[in-house]
Tab-separated table of C-alpha atoms in Angstrom:
chain	number	residue	atom	x	y	z
A	175	MET	CA	12.055	-1.838	-33.101
A	176	GLN	CA	15.051	-1.805	-30.758
A	177	PRO	CA	15.170	-2.585	-27.014
A	178	SER	CA	15.956	1.069	-26.329
A	179	ASP	CA	12.617	2.025	-27.922
A	180	LEU	CA	10.762	0.488	-24.959
A	181	SER	CA	11.552	3.540	-22.846
A	182	SER	CA	9.473	5.642	-25.250
A	183	TYR	CA	6.245	3.859	-24.334
A	184	SER	CA	3.951	4.930	-21.487
A	185	GLU	CA	1.264	2.804	-19.831
A	186	PRO	CA	-1.682	4.406	-17.978
A	187	SER	CA	-3.357	2.535	-15.116
A	188	SER	CA	-5.244	2.864	-11.805
A	189	PRO	CA	-7.663	5.689	-12.732
A	190	ASP	CA	-9.721	7.255	-9.935
A	191	LEU	CA	-12.580	9.685	-10.651
A	192	SER	CA	-13.043	12.641	-8.307
A	193	PRO	CA	-16.307	12.696	-6.271
A	194	ASP	CA	-17.644	15.631	-8.299
A	195	GLY	CA	-16.822	13.875	-11.578
A	196	SER	CA	-14.678	16.711	-12.887
A	197	SER	CA	-11.192	15.160	-12.740
A	198	THR	CA	-9.423	11.841	-12.902
A	199	VAL	CA	-6.051	10.945	-11.425
A	200	PHE	CA	-4.163	7.990	-12.842
A	201	VAL	CA	-0.721	6.406	-12.950
A	202	VAL	CA	1.627	6.610	-15.933
A	203	SER	CA	4.412	4.004	-16.013
A	204	LYS	CA	7.510	4.125	-18.201
A	205	MET	CA	10.484	1.787	-18.464
A	206	ASN	CA	13.717	3.199	-17.114
A	207	MET	CA	16.312	1.173	-19.006
A	208	LYS	CA	19.255	2.794	-17.235
A	209	GLU	CA	18.037	1.970	-13.721
A	210	ASP	CA	16.329	-1.299	-14.744
A	211	GLN	CA	13.010	-0.281	-13.223
A	212	TYR	CA	9.621	1.234	-13.979
A	213	ASP	CA	9.201	4.943	-13.253
A	214	ARG	CA	5.672	5.821	-12.121
A	215	SER	CA	4.065	9.214	-11.606
A	216	ILE	CA	0.530	10.506	-11.020
A	217	TRP	CA	-1.171	12.403	-13.840
A	218	LEU	CA	-4.401	14.396	-13.820
A	219	HIS	CA	-7.076	14.700	-16.508
A	220	ASP	CA	-9.604	17.511	-15.984
A	221	GLY	CA	-11.639	17.335	-19.189
A	222	HIS	CA	-9.389	19.782	-21.022
A	223	GLY	CA	-6.355	17.518	-21.239
A	224	GLU	CA	-3.935	15.706	-18.994
A	225	ARG	CA	-0.734	16.727	-17.276
A	226	LYS	CA	1.864	15.234	-14.983
A	227	PHE	CA	0.908	15.983	-11.379
A	228	THR	CA	3.615	14.321	-9.247
A	229	SER	CA	7.336	13.968	-9.808
A	230	GLY	CA	7.606	10.237	-9.174
A	231	PRO	CA	9.501	8.066	-9.830
A	232	GLY	CA	7.741	5.653	-7.462
A	233	ASP	CA	4.158	6.960	-7.155
A	234	SER	CA	1.097	4.692	-7.445
A	235	SER	CA	-2.470	3.950	-6.284
A	236	PRO	CA	-4.008	7.454	-6.336
A	237	LYS	CA	-7.345	7.860	-4.531
A	238	TRP	CA	-9.413	11.030	-4.236
A	239	SER	CA	-10.520	12.245	-0.826
A	240	PRO	CA	-14.329	12.269	-0.452
A	241	THR	CA	-14.131	16.068	-0.247
A	242	ALA	CA	-12.333	16.241	-3.650
A	243	LYS	CA	-9.949	18.804	-2.129
A	244	GLN	CA	-6.990	16.426	-2.155
A	245	PHE	CA	-5.977	12.918	-3.102
A	246	GLY	CA	-3.729	10.314	-1.546
A	247	PHE	CA	-1.263	7.940	-3.153
A	248	LEU	CA	1.616	5.587	-2.328
A	249	ARG	CA	5.131	6.968	-2.792
A	250	VAL	CA	8.250	4.788	-2.607
A	251	VAL	CA	10.546	6.153	0.111
A	252	ASP	CA	13.603	4.063	1.108
A	253	ASP	CA	12.119	1.017	-0.670
A	254	GLY	CA	8.809	1.225	1.223
A	255	GLY	CA	5.495	2.552	-0.055
A	256	GLN	CA	4.500	5.465	2.188
A	257	ILE	CA	1.188	7.317	2.139
A	258	ALA	CA	1.349	10.807	0.644
A	259	VAL	CA	-1.346	13.428	0.121
A	260	MET	CA	-1.519	16.267	-2.385
A	261	SER	CA	-3.870	19.193	-2.898
A	262	ALA	CA	-6.170	19.116	-5.919
A	263	ASP	CA	-4.800	22.563	-6.738
A	264	GLY	CA	-1.267	21.182	-7.097
A	265	GLY	CA	1.865	22.057	-5.147
A	266	GLU	CA	4.148	19.723	-3.241
A	267	ALA	CA	3.028	16.298	-2.047
A	268	ARG	CA	3.229	15.615	1.696
A	269	VAL	CA	4.376	12.182	2.874
A	270	ILE	CA	2.497	11.503	6.123
A	271	THR	CA	3.855	8.082	7.167
A	272	LYS	CA	7.249	6.651	8.071
A	273	SER	CA	6.540	2.930	8.212
A	274	THR	CA	9.591	0.646	8.150
A	275	LEU	CA	8.165	-1.674	5.480
A	276	GLY	CA	5.519	0.617	4.042
A	277	PHE	CA	1.901	0.090	3.044
A	278	SER	CA	0.233	-2.083	0.423
A	279	SER	CA	-3.106	-0.262	0.072
A	280	PHE	CA	-5.343	2.359	1.676
A	281	GLN	CA	-8.779	3.997	1.516
A	282	TRP	CA	-10.332	7.205	2.824
A	283	PHE	CA	-12.886	7.555	5.590
A	284	ALA	CA	-15.989	9.487	4.560
A	285	ASP	CA	-14.949	12.551	6.573
A	286	GLY	CA	-11.794	12.961	4.468
A	287	ASN	CA	-9.713	13.386	7.645
A	288	ARG	CA	-8.593	9.800	8.161
A	289	ILE	CA	-7.199	6.955	6.082
A	290	LEU	CA	-7.543	3.206	6.649
A	291	ALA	CA	-4.445	1.365	5.429
A	292	ILE	CA	-2.755	-2.024	5.354
A	293	GLU	CA	0.705	-1.685	6.876
A	294	LYS	CA	3.428	-4.268	6.388
A	295	CYS	CA	5.437	-5.183	9.496
A	296	TRP	CA	8.059	-7.689	10.602
A	297	ALA	CA	6.988	-11.039	12.049
A	298	PRO	CA	7.892	-11.508	15.757
A	299	ASP	CA	11.108	-13.483	15.128
A	300	TRP	CA	12.413	-10.724	12.849
A	301	ASP	CA	11.113	-7.564	14.478
A	302	ASP	CA	13.895	-6.982	17.026
A	303	LEU	CA	16.772	-7.543	14.608
A	304	GLU	CA	18.930	-4.833	13.097
A	305	GLY	CA	19.321	-4.609	9.330
A	306	ASP	CA	22.608	-6.520	9.164
A	307	GLU	CA	21.385	-9.176	11.611
A	308	ARG	CA	18.246	-9.648	9.583
A	309	ALA	CA	20.247	-10.055	6.372
A	310	ARG	CA	22.541	-12.672	7.947
A	311	LYS	CA	19.870	-14.698	9.709
A	312	PRO	CA	19.328	-18.108	8.054
A	313	LYS	CA	15.964	-18.403	6.339
A	314	ARG	CA	14.099	-21.494	7.494
A	315	ILE	CA	11.139	-21.952	5.167
A	316	THR	CA	8.224	-23.948	6.588
A	317	GLN	CA	5.247	-22.402	4.768
A	318	ILE	CA	4.290	-21.165	1.337
A	319	PRO	CA	4.205	-18.674	-0.201
A	320	TYR	CA	7.580	-17.424	0.992
A	321	ARG	CA	8.676	-15.210	-1.888
A	322	PHE	CA	7.126	-13.238	-4.761
A	323	ASP	CA	8.600	-11.578	-7.825
A	324	ALA	CA	9.111	-7.832	-7.281
A	325	MET	CA	8.390	-8.298	-3.563
A	326	GLY	CA	11.238	-10.520	-2.424
A	327	TRP	CA	11.010	-12.570	0.774
A	328	VAL	CA	7.606	-12.400	2.465
A	329	HIS	CA	7.792	-15.244	4.992
A	330	GLN	CA	9.236	-12.871	7.626
A	331	GLN	CA	6.503	-10.259	7.140
A	332	GLN	CA	3.000	-9.787	8.469
A	333	SER	CA	0.389	-7.086	7.972
A	334	ARG	CA	-2.038	-5.084	10.095
A	335	LEU	CA	-4.720	-2.433	9.728
A	336	VAL	CA	-3.973	1.100	10.855
A	337	VAL	CA	-5.798	4.425	10.813
A	338	VAL	CA	-3.787	7.489	9.754
A	339	ASP	CA	-4.851	10.997	10.750
A	340	VAL	CA	-4.178	13.106	7.661
A	341	SER	CA	-3.665	16.387	9.539
A	342	THR	CA	-1.449	15.171	12.388
A	343	ALA	CA	0.104	12.117	10.667
A	344	GLU	CA	-0.697	10.087	13.800
A	345	VAL	CA	-0.891	6.352	13.080
A	346	THR	CA	-3.147	4.138	15.222
A	347	VAL	CA	-2.939	0.335	14.965
A	348	VAL	CA	-6.460	-1.134	14.969
A	349	SER	CA	-5.942	-4.841	14.242
A	350	GLU	CA	-3.693	-7.663	15.325
A	351	GLU	CA	-0.825	-8.688	13.047
A	352	GLN	CA	-1.681	-11.413	10.551
A	353	PHE	CA	0.203	-13.138	7.762
A	354	ALA	CA	-2.052	-11.702	5.081
A	355	ILE	CA	-4.684	-8.962	5.168
A	356	ALA	CA	-6.550	-7.971	2.027
A	357	SER	CA	-9.634	-6.153	0.735
A	358	PRO	CA	-10.610	-4.111	3.823
A	359	GLN	CA	-13.974	-2.390	3.460
A	360	LEU	CA	-15.457	0.310	5.678
A	361	LEU	CA	-19.149	-0.214	6.400
A	362	PRO	CA	-21.563	2.759	6.215
A	363	ASP	CA	-21.275	3.411	9.967
A	364	GLN	CA	-17.579	4.249	9.370
A	365	GLU	CA	-16.707	2.371	12.577
A	366	THR	CA	-16.785	-1.208	11.317
A	367	VAL	CA	-14.284	-2.812	8.959
A	368	VAL	CA	-14.532	-6.208	7.302
A	369	TYR	CA	-11.487	-7.749	5.641
A	370	LEU	CA	-9.872	-10.995	4.526
A	371	GLY	CA	-7.134	-12.301	6.785
A	372	ASP	CA	-5.014	-15.348	7.577
A	373	ASN	CA	-3.899	-15.929	11.154
A	374	THR	CA	-3.304	-19.671	11.004
A	375	ASP	CA	-0.265	-21.950	11.076
A	376	ARG	CA	-1.259	-24.077	8.106
A	377	LEU	CA	1.375	-24.970	5.524
A	378	VAL	CA	-0.199	-23.071	2.630
A	379	ARG	CA	-1.208	-19.574	3.636
A	380	ASN	CA	-3.108	-16.889	1.787
A	381	MET	CA	-5.196	-19.488	-0.028
A	382	ASP	CA	-8.077	-20.004	2.410
A	383	ARG	CA	-8.526	-16.793	4.344
A	384	ALA	CA	-11.306	-16.047	6.821
A	385	ILE	CA	-13.485	-12.940	6.903
A	386	TYR	CA	-12.758	-10.722	9.901
A	387	LYS	CA	-14.930	-7.983	11.331
A	388	LEU	CA	-13.319	-5.183	13.315
A	389	THR	CA	-15.449	-2.849	15.438
A	390	SER	CA	-14.045	-0.436	18.052
A	391	GLY	CA	-10.898	-2.484	18.578
A	392	ASN	CA	-12.553	-5.917	18.709
A	393	VAL	CA	-11.680	-8.471	16.036
A	394	GLU	CA	-14.038	-11.308	15.241
A	395	ALA	CA	-13.385	-14.053	12.646
A	396	THR	CA	-16.204	-15.599	10.653
A	397	GLN	CA	-16.201	-18.328	8.040
């Protein structure tokens, strides 16, 4: 086996079964030795075989709409993961967000018209800077974690919950910015969200998060 042979291997991951149980979308990753990266695209299996469904090369996290008429996924655009949607019948994918830093995850509302997502955003001291200013600014590290492999510097970033209207692409911010937001879950009333978050100034963040409940714009932390 030679190093160049690695580009011949494909790795499937992140399967998501359609609500009617007829189809599965999943990610196929391949090593791109020339660009020193992984190329990822969305594939579809409909019981008769599988085929490549998106062009990639930076597509991930496919999730079927509750109506099974379309699915959403994250597409890398200008180094940020944007939310895209695609018809179950095929065609071109439509990128519906233009976030500066992109999104880390999302889920559908039950009506299939809206998406709840975690958006990455700049921390207050970094938000008003231009790209060159941000690159030149000295990095004063006072908390951990401050950097991750494949993610780069994270100490200057925060996250927030937003709701994206699939038809109009309107993005509504529904939570305050926090250092780390994870595992948001919509409750059956489709108006209440519970999630893990960290909004403290302790030295080690992301290790002891509180549970937050968000209802109609009000955020409440519980332990």
